[in-house]
Short mmCIF file of C-alpha atoms in Angstrom, two decimals:
data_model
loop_
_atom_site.label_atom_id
_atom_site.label_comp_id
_atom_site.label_asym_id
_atom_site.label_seq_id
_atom_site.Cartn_x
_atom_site.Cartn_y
_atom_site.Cartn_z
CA UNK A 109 0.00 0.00 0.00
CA UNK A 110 1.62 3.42 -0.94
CA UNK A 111 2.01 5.74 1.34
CA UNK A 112 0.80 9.77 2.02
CA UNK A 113 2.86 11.59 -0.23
CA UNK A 114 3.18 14.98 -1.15
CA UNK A 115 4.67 17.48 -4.06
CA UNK A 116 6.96 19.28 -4.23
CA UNK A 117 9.12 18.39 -0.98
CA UNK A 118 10.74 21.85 -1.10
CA UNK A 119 9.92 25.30 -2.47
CA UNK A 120 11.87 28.25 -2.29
CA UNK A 121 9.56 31.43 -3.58
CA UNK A 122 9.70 34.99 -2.99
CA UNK A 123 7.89 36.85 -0.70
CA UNK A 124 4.48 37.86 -2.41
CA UNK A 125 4.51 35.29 -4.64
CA UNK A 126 1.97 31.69 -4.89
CA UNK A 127 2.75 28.66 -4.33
CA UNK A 128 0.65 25.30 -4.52
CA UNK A 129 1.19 22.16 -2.35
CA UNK A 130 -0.56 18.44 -3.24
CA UNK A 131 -1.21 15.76 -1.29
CA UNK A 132 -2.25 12.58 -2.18
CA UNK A 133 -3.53 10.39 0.33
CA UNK A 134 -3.40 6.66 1.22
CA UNK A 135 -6.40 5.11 -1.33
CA UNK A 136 -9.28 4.78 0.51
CA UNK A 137 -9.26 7.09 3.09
CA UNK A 138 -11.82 10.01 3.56
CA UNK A 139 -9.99 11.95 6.18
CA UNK A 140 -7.09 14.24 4.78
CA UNK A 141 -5.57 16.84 7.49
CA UNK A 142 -2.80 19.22 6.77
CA UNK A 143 -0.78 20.33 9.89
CA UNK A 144 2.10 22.88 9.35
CA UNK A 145 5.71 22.95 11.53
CA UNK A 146 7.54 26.57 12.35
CA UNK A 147 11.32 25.58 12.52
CA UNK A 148 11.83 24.15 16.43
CA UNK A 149 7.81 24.65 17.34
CA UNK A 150 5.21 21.89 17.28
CA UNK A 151 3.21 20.73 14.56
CA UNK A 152 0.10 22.61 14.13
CA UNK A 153 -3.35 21.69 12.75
CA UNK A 154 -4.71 23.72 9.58
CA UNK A 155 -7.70 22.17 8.12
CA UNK A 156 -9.79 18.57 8.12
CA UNK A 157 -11.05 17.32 4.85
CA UNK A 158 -13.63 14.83 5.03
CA UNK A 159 -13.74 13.47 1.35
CA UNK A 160 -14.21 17.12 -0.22
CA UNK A 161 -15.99 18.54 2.36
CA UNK A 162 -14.32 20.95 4.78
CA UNK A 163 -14.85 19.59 8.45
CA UNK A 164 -13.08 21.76 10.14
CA UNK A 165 -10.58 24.73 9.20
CA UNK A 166 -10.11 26.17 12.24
CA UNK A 167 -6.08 26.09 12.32
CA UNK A 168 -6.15 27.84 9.08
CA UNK A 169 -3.72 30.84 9.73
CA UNK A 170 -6.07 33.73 7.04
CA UNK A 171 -7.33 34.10 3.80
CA UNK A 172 -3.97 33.51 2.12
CA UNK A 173 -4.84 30.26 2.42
CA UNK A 174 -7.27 27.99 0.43
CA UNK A 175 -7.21 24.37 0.72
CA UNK A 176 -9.17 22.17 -1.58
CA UNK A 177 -10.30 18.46 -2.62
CA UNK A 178 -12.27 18.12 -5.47
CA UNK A 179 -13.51 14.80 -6.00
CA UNK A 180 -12.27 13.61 -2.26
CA UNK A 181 -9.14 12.51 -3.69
CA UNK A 182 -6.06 14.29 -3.60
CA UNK A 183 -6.20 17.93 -2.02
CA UNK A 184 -4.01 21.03 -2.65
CA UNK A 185 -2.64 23.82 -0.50
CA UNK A 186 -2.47 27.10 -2.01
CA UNK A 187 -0.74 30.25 -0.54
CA UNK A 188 -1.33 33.72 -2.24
CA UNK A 189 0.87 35.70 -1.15
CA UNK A 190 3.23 33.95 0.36
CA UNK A 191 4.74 36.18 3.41
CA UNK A 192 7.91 35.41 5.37
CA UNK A 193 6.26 33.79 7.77
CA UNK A 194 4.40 31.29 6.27
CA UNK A 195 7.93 29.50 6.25
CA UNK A 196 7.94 26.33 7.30
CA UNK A 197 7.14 22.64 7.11
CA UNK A 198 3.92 21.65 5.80
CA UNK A 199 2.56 17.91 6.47
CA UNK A 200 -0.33 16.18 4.84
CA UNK A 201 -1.80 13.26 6.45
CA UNK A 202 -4.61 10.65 6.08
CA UNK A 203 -6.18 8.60 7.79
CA UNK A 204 -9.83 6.10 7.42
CA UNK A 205 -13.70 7.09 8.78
CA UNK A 206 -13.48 4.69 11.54
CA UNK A 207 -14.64 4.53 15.73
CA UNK A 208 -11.74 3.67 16.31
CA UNK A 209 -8.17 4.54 16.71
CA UNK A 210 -7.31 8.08 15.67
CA UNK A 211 -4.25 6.49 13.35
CA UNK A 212 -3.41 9.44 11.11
CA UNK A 213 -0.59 8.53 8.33
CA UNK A 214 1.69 11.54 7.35
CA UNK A 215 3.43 12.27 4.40
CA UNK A 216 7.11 13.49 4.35
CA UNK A 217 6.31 17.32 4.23
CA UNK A 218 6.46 20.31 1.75
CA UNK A 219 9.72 22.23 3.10
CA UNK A 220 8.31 26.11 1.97
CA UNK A 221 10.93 28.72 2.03
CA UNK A 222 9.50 32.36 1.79
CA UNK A 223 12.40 35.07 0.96
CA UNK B 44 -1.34 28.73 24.40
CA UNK B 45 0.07 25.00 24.19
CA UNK B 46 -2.16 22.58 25.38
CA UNK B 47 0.40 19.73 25.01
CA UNK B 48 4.11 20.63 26.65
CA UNK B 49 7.04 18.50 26.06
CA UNK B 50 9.48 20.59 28.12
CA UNK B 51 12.82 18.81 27.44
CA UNK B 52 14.20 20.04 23.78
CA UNK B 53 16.65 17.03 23.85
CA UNK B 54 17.31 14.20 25.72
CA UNK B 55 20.96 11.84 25.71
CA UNK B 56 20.76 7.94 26.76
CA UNK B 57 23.47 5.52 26.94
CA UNK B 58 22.56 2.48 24.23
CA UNK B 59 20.64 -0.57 26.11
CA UNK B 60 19.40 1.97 28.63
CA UNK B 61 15.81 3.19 29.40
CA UNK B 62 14.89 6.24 27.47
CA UNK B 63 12.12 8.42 29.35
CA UNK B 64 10.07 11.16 27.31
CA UNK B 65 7.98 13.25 29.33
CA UNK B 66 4.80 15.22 28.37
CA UNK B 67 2.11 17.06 29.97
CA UNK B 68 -1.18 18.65 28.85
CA UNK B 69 -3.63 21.25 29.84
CA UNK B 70 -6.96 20.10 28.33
CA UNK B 71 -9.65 18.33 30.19
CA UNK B 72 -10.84 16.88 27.28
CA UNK B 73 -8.09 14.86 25.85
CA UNK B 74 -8.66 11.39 26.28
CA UNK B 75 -6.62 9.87 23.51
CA UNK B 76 -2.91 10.31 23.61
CA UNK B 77 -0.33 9.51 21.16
CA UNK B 78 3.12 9.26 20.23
CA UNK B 79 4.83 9.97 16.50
CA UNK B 80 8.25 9.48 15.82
CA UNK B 81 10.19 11.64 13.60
CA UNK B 82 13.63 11.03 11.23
CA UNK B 83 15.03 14.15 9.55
CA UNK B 84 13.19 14.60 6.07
CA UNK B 85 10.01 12.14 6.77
CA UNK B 86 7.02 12.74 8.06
CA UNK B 87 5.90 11.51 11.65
CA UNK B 88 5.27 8.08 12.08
CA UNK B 89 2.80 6.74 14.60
CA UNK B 90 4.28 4.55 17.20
CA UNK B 91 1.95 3.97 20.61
CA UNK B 92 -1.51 5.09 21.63
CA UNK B 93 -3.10 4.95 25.09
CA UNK B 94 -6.56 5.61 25.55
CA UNK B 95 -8.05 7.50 28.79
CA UNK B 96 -9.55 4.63 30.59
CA UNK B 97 -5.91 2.66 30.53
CA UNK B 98 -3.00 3.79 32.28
CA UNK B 99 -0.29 1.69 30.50
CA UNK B 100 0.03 0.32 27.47
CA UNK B 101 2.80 -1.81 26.00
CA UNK B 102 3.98 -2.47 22.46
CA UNK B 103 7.46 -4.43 22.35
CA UNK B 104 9.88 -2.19 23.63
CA UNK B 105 7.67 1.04 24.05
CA UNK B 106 5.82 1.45 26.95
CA UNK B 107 3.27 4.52 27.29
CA UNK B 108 1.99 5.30 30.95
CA UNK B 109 -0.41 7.41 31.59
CA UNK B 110 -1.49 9.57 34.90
CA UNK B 111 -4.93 11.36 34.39
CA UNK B 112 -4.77 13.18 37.44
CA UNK B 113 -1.80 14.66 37.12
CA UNK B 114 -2.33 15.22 33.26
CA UNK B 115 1.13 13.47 32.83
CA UNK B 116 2.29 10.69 30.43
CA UNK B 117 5.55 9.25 29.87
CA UNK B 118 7.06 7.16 26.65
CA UNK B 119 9.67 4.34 28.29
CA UNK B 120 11.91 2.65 25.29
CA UNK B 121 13.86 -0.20 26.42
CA UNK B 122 16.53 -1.07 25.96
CA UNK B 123 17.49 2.01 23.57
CA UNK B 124 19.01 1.14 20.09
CA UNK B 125 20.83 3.49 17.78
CA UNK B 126 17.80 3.69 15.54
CA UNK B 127 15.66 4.81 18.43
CA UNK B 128 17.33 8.44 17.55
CA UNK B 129 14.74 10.76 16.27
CA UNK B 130 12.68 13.30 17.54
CA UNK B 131 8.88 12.12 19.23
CA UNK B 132 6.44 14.09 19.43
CA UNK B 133 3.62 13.65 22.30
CA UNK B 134 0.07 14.18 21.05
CA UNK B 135 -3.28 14.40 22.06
CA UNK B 136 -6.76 14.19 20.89
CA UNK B 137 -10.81 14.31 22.34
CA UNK B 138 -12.74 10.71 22.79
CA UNK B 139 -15.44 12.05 21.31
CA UNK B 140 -14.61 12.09 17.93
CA UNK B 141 -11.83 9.84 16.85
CA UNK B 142 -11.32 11.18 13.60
CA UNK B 143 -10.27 14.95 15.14
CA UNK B 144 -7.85 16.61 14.69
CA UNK B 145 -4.16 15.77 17.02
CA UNK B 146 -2.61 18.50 19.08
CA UNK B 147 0.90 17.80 18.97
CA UNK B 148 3.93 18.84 21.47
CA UNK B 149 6.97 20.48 20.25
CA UNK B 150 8.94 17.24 20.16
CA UNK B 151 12.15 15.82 22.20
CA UNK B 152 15.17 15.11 19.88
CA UNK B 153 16.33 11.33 21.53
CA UNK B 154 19.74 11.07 21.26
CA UNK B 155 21.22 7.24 21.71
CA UNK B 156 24.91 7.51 22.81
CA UNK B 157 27.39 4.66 21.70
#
């Protein structure tokens, strides 16, 4: 079974500037969170996708961001403009609709770099 | 405001010794802890879960305890191995829905010494 994984795993862009993320999740499951880590701080929670419904976007830091998931597949991570401090690492995960445990898979991150 | 606090950056342990990874939380309604391991360039892997109505649970070398009244659990690896380095992060989550979102710590960077 392949794994969470995400494009590209590093983008340098200037301040200003937009930049997309993808994630494709594990086949077959409806949940798809992104979380986002600040160099040395913890990982944060953006926004819950629940096939291509939003189910909760509460971490999501403004209106720079949009996050989408047409067709409950993969889902994309857009930032316009990108400002210096929406540096960071930014982690897609995935995870099944189930009662039981809360097993989210993560991907190996989107290093963004905002000069 | 953090409500999960891992409040050792770093933490050095001989090889074949216990390792001990403290965290702590704030929020009444966590009732679903968890622990990810990290190696540089990957994402967080899941490693050990306790639920709220246990107060240990064991998976091979990884041991998770958990004190409710003192809002307190611990991560025991033993003995230590060299690919036991890696940062963990402590994590939480509410009961209620299982598919919610994870608070996560700021991590511990594990260092296993030769």
């Amino acid at each position: 079974e392949a794994g969470v994984t995400q494009f590209p795993s590093h983008s340098v862009i200037e301040k200003g500037q937009t930049v997309t993320l993808r994630c494709d999740p594990i086949s077959g499951h409806d949940n798809l969170y992104w979380y986002r880590r600040v160099m040395g701080k913890e990982i944060k929670f953006l926004l819950h996708f629940v096939k291509e419904s939003k189910q909760d976007e509460s971490g999501m830091p403004n209106n720079r961001f949009l996050a989408e998931r047409t067709g409950g597949t993969y889902s994309t991570l857009k930032v316009q403009p990108a400002e210096l401090e929406d540096s960071g690492v930014y982690f897609c995960a995935s995870s099944r609709i189930q009662g039981g445990v809360n097993e989210q898979y993560f991907g190996p991150g989107t290093r963004l770099t905002v000069t | 405001d953090q409500q999960v606090k891992q409040n050792s950056p770093s933490l050095s342990v001989q090889e074949g010794r216990i390792s001990i990874l403290n965290c702590d939380y704030t929020n009444s309604m966590f009732d679903y802890f968890l622990w990810y391991k990290k190696y540089p360039a990957e994402g967080p892997t899941f490693l050990i879960s306790i639920s709220s109505i246990k107060d240990k649970n064991e998976d091979g070398r990884f041991t998770v305890f958990l004190n409710k009244s003192a809002k307190h659990l611990s991560l025991h690896i033993v003995p230590s191995q060299p690919g036991d380095s890696a940062v963990y992060f402590c994590a939480a989550s509410a009961e209620r829905n299982r598919d919610d979102k994870i608070i996560f710590g700021k991590g511990t960077r594990l260092h296993i010494l030769p």
